[in-house]
PDB file of C-alpha atoms in Angstrom:
ATOM      1  CA  UNK A   1       2.407  45.746   9.592  1.00  0.00           C
ATOM      2  CA  UNK A   2       5.785  46.947   8.735  1.00  0.00           C
ATOM      3  CA  UNK A   3       8.301  45.667   5.996  1.00  0.00           C
ATOM      4  CA  UNK A   4      11.120  45.039   8.486  1.00  0.00           C
ATOM      5  CA  UNK A   5       8.740  42.458  10.633  1.00  0.00           C
ATOM      6  CA  UNK A   6       7.985  40.512   7.108  1.00  0.00           C
ATOM      7  CA  UNK A   7      11.904  40.616   6.787  1.00  0.00           C
ATOM      8  CA  UNK A   8      12.590  39.398  10.295  1.00  0.00           C
ATOM      9  CA  UNK A   9      10.076  36.556  10.055  1.00  0.00           C
ATOM     10  CA  UNK A  10      11.490  35.003   7.083  1.00  0.00           C
ATOM     11  CA  UNK A  11      15.170  35.571   8.206  1.00  0.00           C
ATOM     12  CA  UNK A  12      14.536  34.021  11.703  1.00  0.00           C
ATOM     13  CA  UNK A  13      12.782  31.047  10.367  1.00  0.00           C
ATOM     14  CA  UNK A  14      14.780  30.304   7.584  1.00  0.00           C
ATOM     15  CA  UNK A  15      17.945  30.304   9.481  1.00  0.00           C
ATOM     16  CA  UNK A  16      16.468  28.494  12.350  1.00  0.00           C
ATOM     17  CA  UNK A  17      15.744  25.696   9.966  1.00  0.00           C
ATOM     18  CA  UNK A  18      19.478  25.664   8.554  1.00  0.00           C
ATOM     19  CA  UNK A  19      20.922  25.652  12.028  1.00  0.00           C
ATOM     20  CA  UNK A  20      18.472  22.649  12.744  1.00  0.00           C
ATOM     21  CA  UNK A  21      19.609  20.880   9.736  1.00  0.00           C
ATOM     22  CA  UNK A  22      23.544  21.062   9.923  1.00  0.00           C
ATOM     23  CA  UNK A  23      23.526  17.615  11.554  1.00  0.00           C
ATOM     24  CA  UNK A  24      21.456  15.021   9.929  1.00  0.00           C
ATOM     25  CA  UNK A  25      20.794  11.375   9.736  1.00  0.00           C
ATOM     26  CA  UNK A  26      20.527  11.440   5.745  1.00  0.00           C
ATOM     27  CA  UNK A  27      21.277  14.490   3.408  1.00  0.00           C
ATOM     28  CA  UNK A  28      19.855  13.887   0.247  1.00  0.00           C
ATOM     29  CA  UNK A  29      21.106  15.855  -3.059  1.00  0.00           C
ATOM     30  CA  UNK A  30      18.470  16.289  -5.659  1.00  0.00           C
ATOM     31  CA  UNK A  31      14.594  16.788  -5.116  1.00  0.00           C
ATOM     32  CA  UNK A  32      13.754  14.916  -8.198  1.00  0.00           C
ATOM     33  CA  UNK A  33      11.395  11.891  -7.787  1.00  0.00           C
ATOM     34  CA  UNK A  34      13.680   9.321  -6.282  1.00  0.00           C
ATOM     35  CA  UNK A  35      15.010  11.828  -3.974  1.00  0.00           C
ATOM     36  CA  UNK A  36      11.544  13.182  -2.613  1.00  0.00           C
ATOM     37  CA  UNK A  37      10.465   9.731  -2.260  1.00  0.00           C
ATOM     38  CA  UNK A  38      13.362   8.799  -0.363  1.00  0.00           C
ATOM     39  CA  UNK A  39      12.991  11.648   1.881  1.00  0.00           C
ATOM     40  CA  UNK A  40       9.443  10.856   2.528  1.00  0.00           C
ATOM     41  CA  UNK A  41       9.991   7.338   3.570  1.00  0.00           C
ATOM     42  CA  UNK A  42      13.128   8.336   5.645  1.00  0.00           C
ATOM     43  CA  UNK A  43      11.039  11.113   7.387  1.00  0.00           C
ATOM     44  CA  UNK A  44       8.173   8.934   7.971  1.00  0.00           C
ATOM     45  CA  UNK A  45      10.516   6.116   9.710  1.00  0.00           C
ATOM     46  CA  UNK A  46      11.894   8.698  12.094  1.00  0.00           C
ATOM     47  CA  UNK A  47      15.104   9.921  10.409  1.00  0.00           C
ATOM     48  CA  UNK A  48      16.218  13.426  10.437  1.00  0.00           C
ATOM     49  CA  UNK A  49      16.394  14.200   6.771  1.00  0.00           C
ATOM     50  CA  UNK A  50      16.904  17.327   4.394  1.00  0.00           C
ATOM     51  CA  UNK A  51      17.143  17.516   0.701  1.00  0.00           C
ATOM     52  CA  UNK A  52      19.338  19.971  -1.221  1.00  0.00           C
ATOM     53  CA  UNK A  53      18.153  21.081  -4.676  1.00  0.00           C
ATOM     54  CA  UNK A  54      20.311  23.553  -6.784  1.00  0.00           C
ATOM     55  CA  UNK A  55      17.194  24.779  -8.777  1.00  0.00           C
ATOM     56  CA  UNK A  56      14.702  26.942  -7.670  1.00  0.00           C
ATOM     57  CA  UNK A  57      11.828  24.276  -8.186  1.00  0.00           C
ATOM     58  CA  UNK A  58      11.403  20.868  -7.135  1.00  0.00           C
ATOM     59  CA  UNK A  59      10.320  17.798  -9.070  1.00  0.00           C
ATOM     60  CA  UNK A  60      13.499  17.279 -11.431  1.00  0.00           C
ATOM     61  CA  UNK A  61      12.398  16.122 -14.823  1.00  0.00           C
ATOM     62  CA  UNK A  62       8.763  15.331 -13.891  1.00  0.00           C
ATOM     63  CA  UNK A  63       7.133  18.700 -14.828  1.00  0.00           C
ATOM     64  CA  UNK A  64       7.526  18.594 -18.659  1.00  0.00           C
ATOM     65  CA  UNK A  65       6.308  15.025 -19.303  1.00  0.00           C
ATOM     66  CA  UNK A  66       7.627  14.033 -22.291  1.00  0.00           C
ATOM     67  CA  UNK A  67       8.288  16.503 -25.027  1.00  0.00           C
ATOM     68  CA  UNK A  68       6.314  19.294 -23.135  1.00  0.00           C
ATOM     69  CA  UNK A  69       2.861  16.904 -23.069  1.00  0.00           C
ATOM     70  CA  UNK A  70       2.506  16.963 -19.249  1.00  0.00           C
ATOM     71  CA  UNK A  71       1.679  13.392 -18.700  1.00  0.00           C
ATOM     72  CA  UNK A  72       3.947  10.514 -17.472  1.00  0.00           C
ATOM     73  CA  UNK A  73       3.529   6.760 -17.185  1.00  0.00           C
ATOM     74  CA  UNK A  74       4.058   4.428 -13.808  1.00  0.00           C
ATOM     75  CA  UNK A  75       4.003   0.733 -14.206  1.00  0.00           C
ATOM     76  CA  UNK A  76       2.042  -1.553 -11.793  1.00  0.00           C
ATOM     77  CA  UNK A  77       4.885  -2.433  -9.628  1.00  0.00           C
ATOM     78  CA  UNK A  78       5.065   1.253  -8.380  1.00  0.00           C
ATOM     79  CA  UNK A  79       1.191   1.896  -8.209  1.00  0.00           C
ATOM     80  CA  UNK A  80       1.212   1.223  -4.494  1.00  0.00           C
ATOM     81  CA  UNK A  81       3.476   4.355  -4.061  1.00  0.00           C
ATOM     82  CA  UNK A  82       0.992   6.548  -6.006  1.00  0.00           C
ATOM     83  CA  UNK A  83      -1.882   5.431  -3.868  1.00  0.00           C
ATOM     84  CA  UNK A  84       0.369   6.169  -0.710  1.00  0.00           C
ATOM     85  CA  UNK A  85       0.910   9.760  -2.042  1.00  0.00           C
ATOM     86  CA  UNK A  86      -2.691  10.427  -3.147  1.00  0.00           C
ATOM     87  CA  UNK A  87      -1.806  10.766  -6.786  1.00  0.00           C
ATOM     88  CA  UNK A  88      -4.422  10.080  -9.184  1.00  0.00           C
ATOM     89  CA  UNK A  89      -3.890   8.017 -12.332  1.00  0.00           C
ATOM     90  CA  UNK A  90      -5.791   6.390 -15.045  1.00  0.00           C
ATOM     91  CA  UNK A  91      -5.135   2.764 -16.713  1.00  0.00           C
ATOM     92  CA  UNK A  92      -3.144   2.993 -20.138  1.00  0.00           C
ATOM     93  CA  UNK A  93      -3.131  -0.665 -20.737  1.00  0.00           C
ATOM     94  CA  UNK A  94      -0.551  -3.511 -20.100  1.00  0.00           C
ATOM     95  CA  UNK A  95      -0.077  -2.799 -16.562  1.00  0.00           C
ATOM     96  CA  UNK A  96       0.670   0.980 -17.348  1.00  0.00           C
ATOM     97  CA  UNK A  97      -0.853   3.961 -15.899  1.00  0.00           C
ATOM     98  CA  UNK A  98      -0.878   7.509 -17.003  1.00  0.00           C
ATOM     99  CA  UNK A  99      -0.778  10.651 -14.677  1.00  0.00           C
ATOM    100  CA  UNK A 100      -0.519  14.177 -14.740  1.00  0.00           C
ATOM    101  CA  UNK A 101       2.820  15.434 -14.332  1.00  0.00           C
ATOM    102  CA  UNK A 102       2.164  18.605 -12.553  1.00  0.00           C
ATOM    103  CA  UNK A 103       0.075  16.501  -9.857  1.00  0.00           C
ATOM    104  CA  UNK A 104       2.888  14.266  -9.494  1.00  0.00           C
ATOM    105  CA  UNK A 105       5.541  16.724  -9.145  1.00  0.00           C
ATOM    106  CA  UNK A 106       3.631  19.106  -6.654  1.00  0.00           C
ATOM    107  CA  UNK A 107       2.069  16.053  -4.582  1.00  0.00           C
ATOM    108  CA  UNK A 108       5.434  14.538  -3.906  1.00  0.00           C
ATOM    109  CA  UNK A 109       6.956  17.686  -2.726  1.00  0.00           C
ATOM    110  CA  UNK A 110       4.052  18.539  -0.358  1.00  0.00           C
ATOM    111  CA  UNK A 111       3.675  14.990   1.104  1.00  0.00           C
ATOM    112  CA  UNK A 112       7.539  14.880   1.457  1.00  0.00           C
ATOM    113  CA  UNK A 113       7.720  18.273   3.342  1.00  0.00           C
ATOM    114  CA  UNK A 114       4.489  17.270   5.508  1.00  0.00           C
ATOM    115  CA  UNK A 115       6.283  14.114   6.506  1.00  0.00           C
ATOM    116  CA  UNK A 116       9.088  16.127   8.217  1.00  0.00           C
ATOM    117  CA  UNK A 117      11.618  16.089   5.425  1.00  0.00           C
ATOM    118  CA  UNK A 118      13.077  19.630   5.058  1.00  0.00           C
ATOM    119  CA  UNK A 119      13.887  21.032   1.539  1.00  0.00           C
ATOM    120  CA  UNK A 120      16.515  23.693   0.886  1.00  0.00           C
ATOM    121  CA  UNK A 121      16.168  24.593  -2.696  1.00  0.00           C
ATOM    122  CA  UNK A 122      18.770  27.094  -4.606  1.00  0.00           C
ATOM    123  CA  UNK A 123      21.681  25.325  -2.580  1.00  0.00           C
ATOM    124  CA  UNK A 124      24.320  23.183  -4.822  1.00  0.00           C
ATOM    125  CA  UNK A 125      26.676  20.650  -3.528  1.00  0.00           C
ATOM    126  CA  UNK A 126      30.124  21.467  -4.529  1.00  0.00           C
ATOM    127  CA  UNK A 127      32.078  18.904  -2.719  1.00  0.00           C
ATOM    128  CA  UNK A 128      31.750  15.997  -0.340  1.00  0.00           C
ATOM    129  CA  UNK A 129      33.055  15.678   3.294  1.00  0.00           C
ATOM    130  CA  UNK A 130      34.862  12.374   3.620  1.00  0.00           C
ATOM    131  CA  UNK A 131      36.601  11.045   6.493  1.00  0.00           C
ATOM    132  CA  UNK A 132      38.367   7.785   7.341  1.00  0.00           C
ATOM    133  CA  UNK A 133      37.211   6.298   3.951  1.00  0.00           C
ATOM    134  CA  UNK A 134      33.550   7.183   4.407  1.00  0.00           C
ATOM    135  CA  UNK A 135      31.037   9.793   3.254  1.00  0.00           C
ATOM    136  CA  UNK A 136      30.201  12.055   6.343  1.00  0.00           C
ATOM    137  CA  UNK A 137      28.530  15.262   4.775  1.00  0.00           C
ATOM    138  CA  UNK A 138      28.204  17.817   1.958  1.00  0.00           C
ATOM    139  CA  UNK A 139      29.709  20.931   1.214  1.00  0.00           C
ATOM    140  CA  UNK A 140      27.241  23.549   0.094  1.00  0.00           C
ATOM    141  CA  UNK A 141      26.949  26.841  -1.440  1.00  0.00           C
ATOM    142  CA  UNK A 142      24.293  29.125  -3.083  1.00  0.00           C
ATOM    143  CA  UNK A 143      23.331  28.039  -6.675  1.00  0.00           C
ATOM    144  CA  UNK A 144      23.844  31.810  -7.953  1.00  0.00           C
ATOM    145  CA  UNK A 145      27.397  31.920  -6.283  1.00  0.00           C
ATOM    146  CA  UNK A 146      28.353  28.965  -8.212  1.00  0.00           C
ATOM    147  CA  UNK A 147      26.579  30.017 -11.353  1.00  0.00           C
ATOM    148  CA  UNK A 148      28.562  33.323 -11.201  1.00  0.00           C
ATOM    149  CA  UNK A 149      31.951  31.897 -10.115  1.00  0.00           C
ATOM    150  CA  UNK A 150      32.309  34.141  -7.334  1.00  0.00           C
ATOM    151  CA  UNK A 151      35.087  33.123  -4.740  1.00  0.00           C
ATOM    152  CA  UNK A 152      32.864  32.408  -1.909  1.00  0.00           C
ATOM    153  CA  UNK A 153      33.596  29.919   0.337  1.00  0.00           C
ATOM    154  CA  UNK A 154      31.174  27.201   1.406  1.00  0.00           C
ATOM    155  CA  UNK A 155      29.663  25.590   4.596  1.00  0.00           C
ATOM    156  CA  UNK A 156      29.171  22.020   5.493  1.00  0.00           C
ATOM    157  CA  UNK A 157      26.397  19.725   6.575  1.00  0.00           C
ATOM    158  CA  UNK A 158      27.108  16.529   8.537  1.00  0.00           C
ATOM    159  CA  UNK A 159      25.172  13.269   7.764  1.00  0.00           C
ATOM    160  CA  UNK A 160      25.566   9.810   8.434  1.00  0.00           C
ATOM    161  CA  UNK A 161      24.471   8.975   4.942  1.00  0.00           C
ATOM    162  CA  UNK A 162      24.276  11.062   1.975  1.00  0.00           C
ATOM    163  CA  UNK A 163      22.119  10.133  -0.884  1.00  0.00           C
ATOM    164  CA  UNK A 164      23.074  11.180  -4.457  1.00  0.00           C
ATOM    165  CA  UNK A 165      19.573  11.594  -6.400  1.00  0.00           C
ATOM    166  CA  UNK A 166      21.108  14.217  -8.927  1.00  0.00           C
ATOM    167  CA  UNK A 167      19.728  12.235 -11.776  1.00  0.00           C
ATOM    168  CA  UNK A 168      21.495  11.653 -15.311  1.00  0.00           C
ATOM    169  CA  UNK A 169      24.832  13.408 -14.220  1.00  0.00           C
ATOM    170  CA  UNK A 170      25.304  11.601 -10.948  1.00  0.00           C
ATOM    171  CA  UNK A 171      26.911  14.806  -9.550  1.00  0.00           C
ATOM    172  CA  UNK A 172      27.591  13.905  -5.987  1.00  0.00           C
ATOM    173  CA  UNK A 173      29.381  10.728  -7.086  1.00  0.00           C
ATOM    174  CA  UNK A 174      31.369  12.595  -9.720  1.00  0.00           C
ATOM    175  CA  UNK A 175      33.077  14.264  -6.729  1.00  0.00           C
ATOM    176  CA  UNK A 176      34.735  11.081  -5.579  1.00  0.00           C
ATOM    177  CA  UNK A 177      35.599  10.191  -9.165  1.00  0.00           C
ATOM    178  CA  UNK A 178      37.304  13.487  -9.264  1.00  0.00           C
ATOM    179  CA  UNK A 179      39.215  12.782  -6.044  1.00  0.00           C
ATOM    180  CA  UNK A 180      40.041   9.491  -7.171  1.00  0.00           C
ATOM    181  CA  UNK A 181      38.242   7.508  -4.561  1.00  0.00           C
ATOM    182  CA  UNK A 182      36.323   5.700  -7.380  1.00  0.00           C
ATOM    183  CA  UNK A 183      37.493   4.612 -10.517  1.00  0.00           C
ATOM    184  CA  UNK A 184      34.695   5.315 -13.300  1.00  0.00           C
ATOM    185  CA  UNK A 185      31.557   6.341 -14.006  1.00  0.00           C
ATOM    186  CA  UNK A 186      30.322   5.100 -17.141  1.00  0.00           C
ATOM    187  CA  UNK A 187      27.089   7.138 -17.633  1.00  0.00           C
ATOM    188  CA  UNK A 188      23.780   5.883 -18.614  1.00  0.00           C
ATOM    189  CA  UNK A 189      23.194   3.954 -21.600  1.00  0.00           C
ATOM    190  CA  UNK A 190      20.892   4.411 -24.701  1.00  0.00           C
ATOM    191  CA  UNK A 191      17.138   4.047 -24.237  1.00  0.00           C
ATOM    192  CA  UNK A 192      15.574   0.655 -23.391  1.00  0.00           C
ATOM    193  CA  UNK A 193      12.839   1.352 -20.973  1.00  0.00           C
ATOM    194  CA  UNK A 194      12.076  -2.169 -19.597  1.00  0.00           C
ATOM    195  CA  UNK A 195      15.584  -2.763 -18.633  1.00  0.00           C
ATOM    196  CA  UNK A 196      16.245   0.864 -17.388  1.00  0.00           C
ATOM    197  CA  UNK A 197      13.265   0.701 -15.073  1.00  0.00           C
ATOM    198  CA  UNK A 198      14.481  -2.777 -13.916  1.00  0.00           C
ATOM    199  CA  UNK A 199      18.028  -1.621 -13.386  1.00  0.00           C
ATOM    200  CA  UNK A 200      17.258   1.561 -11.727  1.00  0.00           C
ATOM    201  CA  UNK A 201      15.942  -0.242  -8.808  1.00  0.00           C
ATOM    202  CA  UNK A 202      18.627  -2.941  -8.831  1.00  0.00           C
ATOM    203  CA  UNK A 203      21.602  -0.714  -9.043  1.00  0.00           C
ATOM    204  CA  UNK A 204      20.034   1.682  -6.004  1.00  0.00           C
ATOM    205  CA  UNK A 205      22.662   0.887  -3.389  1.00  0.00           C
ATOM    206  CA  UNK A 206      25.287   2.046  -1.237  1.00  0.00           C
ATOM    207  CA  UNK A 207      28.381   2.561  -3.946  1.00  0.00           C
ATOM    208  CA  UNK A 208      30.809   3.731  -1.371  1.00  0.00           C
ATOM    209  CA  UNK A 209      30.685   3.825   2.339  1.00  0.00           C
ATOM    210  CA  UNK A 210      28.033   6.408   3.435  1.00  0.00           C
ATOM    211  CA  UNK A 211      26.870   7.189   0.007  1.00  0.00           C
ATOM    212  CA  UNK A 212      23.888   5.822  -1.904  1.00  0.00           C
ATOM    213  CA  UNK A 213      22.620   6.580  -5.432  1.00  0.00           C
ATOM    214  CA  UNK A 214      18.976   6.395  -6.474  1.00  0.00           C
ATOM    215  CA  UNK A 215      17.168   7.337  -9.774  1.00  0.00           C
ATOM    216  CA  UNK A 216      19.168   7.968 -12.857  1.00  0.00           C
ATOM    217  CA  UNK A 217      22.118   8.477 -10.737  1.00  0.00           C
ATOM    218  CA  UNK A 218      21.836   4.877 -10.045  1.00  0.00           C
ATOM    219  CA  UNK A 219      21.878   4.083 -13.963  1.00  0.00           C
ATOM    220  CA  UNK A 220      24.587   6.470 -14.654  1.00  0.00           C
ATOM    221  CA  UNK A 221      26.864   4.692 -12.025  1.00  0.00           C
ATOM    222  CA  UNK A 222      26.143   1.386 -13.577  1.00  0.00           C
ATOM    223  CA  UNK A 223      26.059   2.429 -17.076  1.00  0.00           C
ATOM    224  CA  UNK A 224      22.432   1.051 -17.189  1.00  0.00           C
ATOM    225  CA  UNK A 225      19.875   2.395 -19.893  1.00  0.00           C
ATOM    226  CA  UNK A 226      17.954   5.787 -20.074  1.00  0.00           C
ATOM    227  CA  UNK A 227      14.175   4.967 -19.754  1.00  0.00           C
ATOM    228  CA  UNK A 228      12.347   8.042 -20.856  1.00  0.00           C
ATOM    229  CA  UNK A 229       8.973   9.223 -19.145  1.00  0.00           C
ATOM    230  CA  UNK A 230       8.351   6.223 -17.055  1.00  0.00           C
ATOM    231  CA  UNK A 231       8.681   6.954 -13.519  1.00  0.00           C
ATOM    232  CA  UNK A 232       7.748   4.050 -11.438  1.00  0.00           C
ATOM    233  CA  UNK A 233      11.568   2.924 -11.270  1.00  0.00           C
ATOM    234  CA  UNK A 234      12.670   6.333  -9.801  1.00  0.00           C
ATOM    235  CA  UNK A 235       9.698   5.992  -7.228  1.00  0.00           C
ATOM    236  CA  UNK A 236      10.460   2.369  -6.270  1.00  0.00           C
ATOM    237  CA  UNK A 237      14.360   3.432  -6.081  1.00  0.00           C
ATOM    238  CA  UNK A 238      13.760   6.137  -3.639  1.00  0.00           C
ATOM    239  CA  UNK A 239      11.680   3.669  -1.618  1.00  0.00           C
ATOM    240  CA  UNK A 240      14.383   1.093  -1.796  1.00  0.00           C
ATOM    241  CA  UNK A 241      17.116   3.452  -0.561  1.00  0.00           C
ATOM    242  CA  UNK A 242      15.233   4.705   2.207  1.00  0.00           C
ATOM    243  CA  UNK A 243      14.096   1.435   3.765  1.00  0.00           C
ATOM    244  CA  UNK A 244      17.810   0.294   3.527  1.00  0.00           C
ATOM    245  CA  UNK A 245      19.310   3.287   5.298  1.00  0.00           C
ATOM    246  CA  UNK A 246      16.353   3.291   8.079  1.00  0.00           C
ATOM    247  CA  UNK A 247      17.545  -0.276   8.786  1.00  0.00           C
ATOM    248  CA  UNK A 248      21.258   0.813   9.020  1.00  0.00           C
ATOM    249  CA  UNK A 249      20.276   3.686  11.015  1.00  0.00           C
ATOM    250  CA  UNK A 250      18.402   1.197  13.652  1.00  0.00           C
ATOM    251  CA  UNK A 251      14.978   3.098  12.860  1.00  0.00           C
TER     252      UNK A 251
END
């Protein structure tokens, strides 16, 4: 075993994946709960899908639970998604279930990858490709390049649909606002868990031709409330976006 053999195996495998995923049916930005669930159902439905995550780890805000108590809550309406992924939970009363945030984050990532979605971490989206009034892809760069403000030109990824699953900041949609292609992003409202959960799913939709929003990005776009450490709406949002996109792709 030589060090160069290890390096060659890593470089060849990674760049083969990059080349294979420059043209996609769906490019998802953000590997949080809604993004990974969307990726899972899209891949399972036969779409070619990749998720681009700017952080080193996947899972978004799941890992820390609430105030570092690594437990989260999911309501009855989303329990079937936990069952599909094989995540354990315990009843907490009033149609709520409590589960281990570490198990949820790691299981979502594992099952999404095994379904056929590719996840590229440490990759940040710095702009969108927009052609003829439609979002047609991503402009991507390494997160460390963006963090250090080095002048390094990006690469592009072509996609039939882009999904903004970047959470509270709706960072992908912000590029449309910056370019004057949409008028306003009001940002999320104050805490109201029940309404926030409902509206996360309701506002999961195509907000610009070729661009869907899910999870907290959907609430930020619509000005809906935040909801704290309950994640059922996130899971349902990702599934809703995936099923709508699959239908539009004819899958």
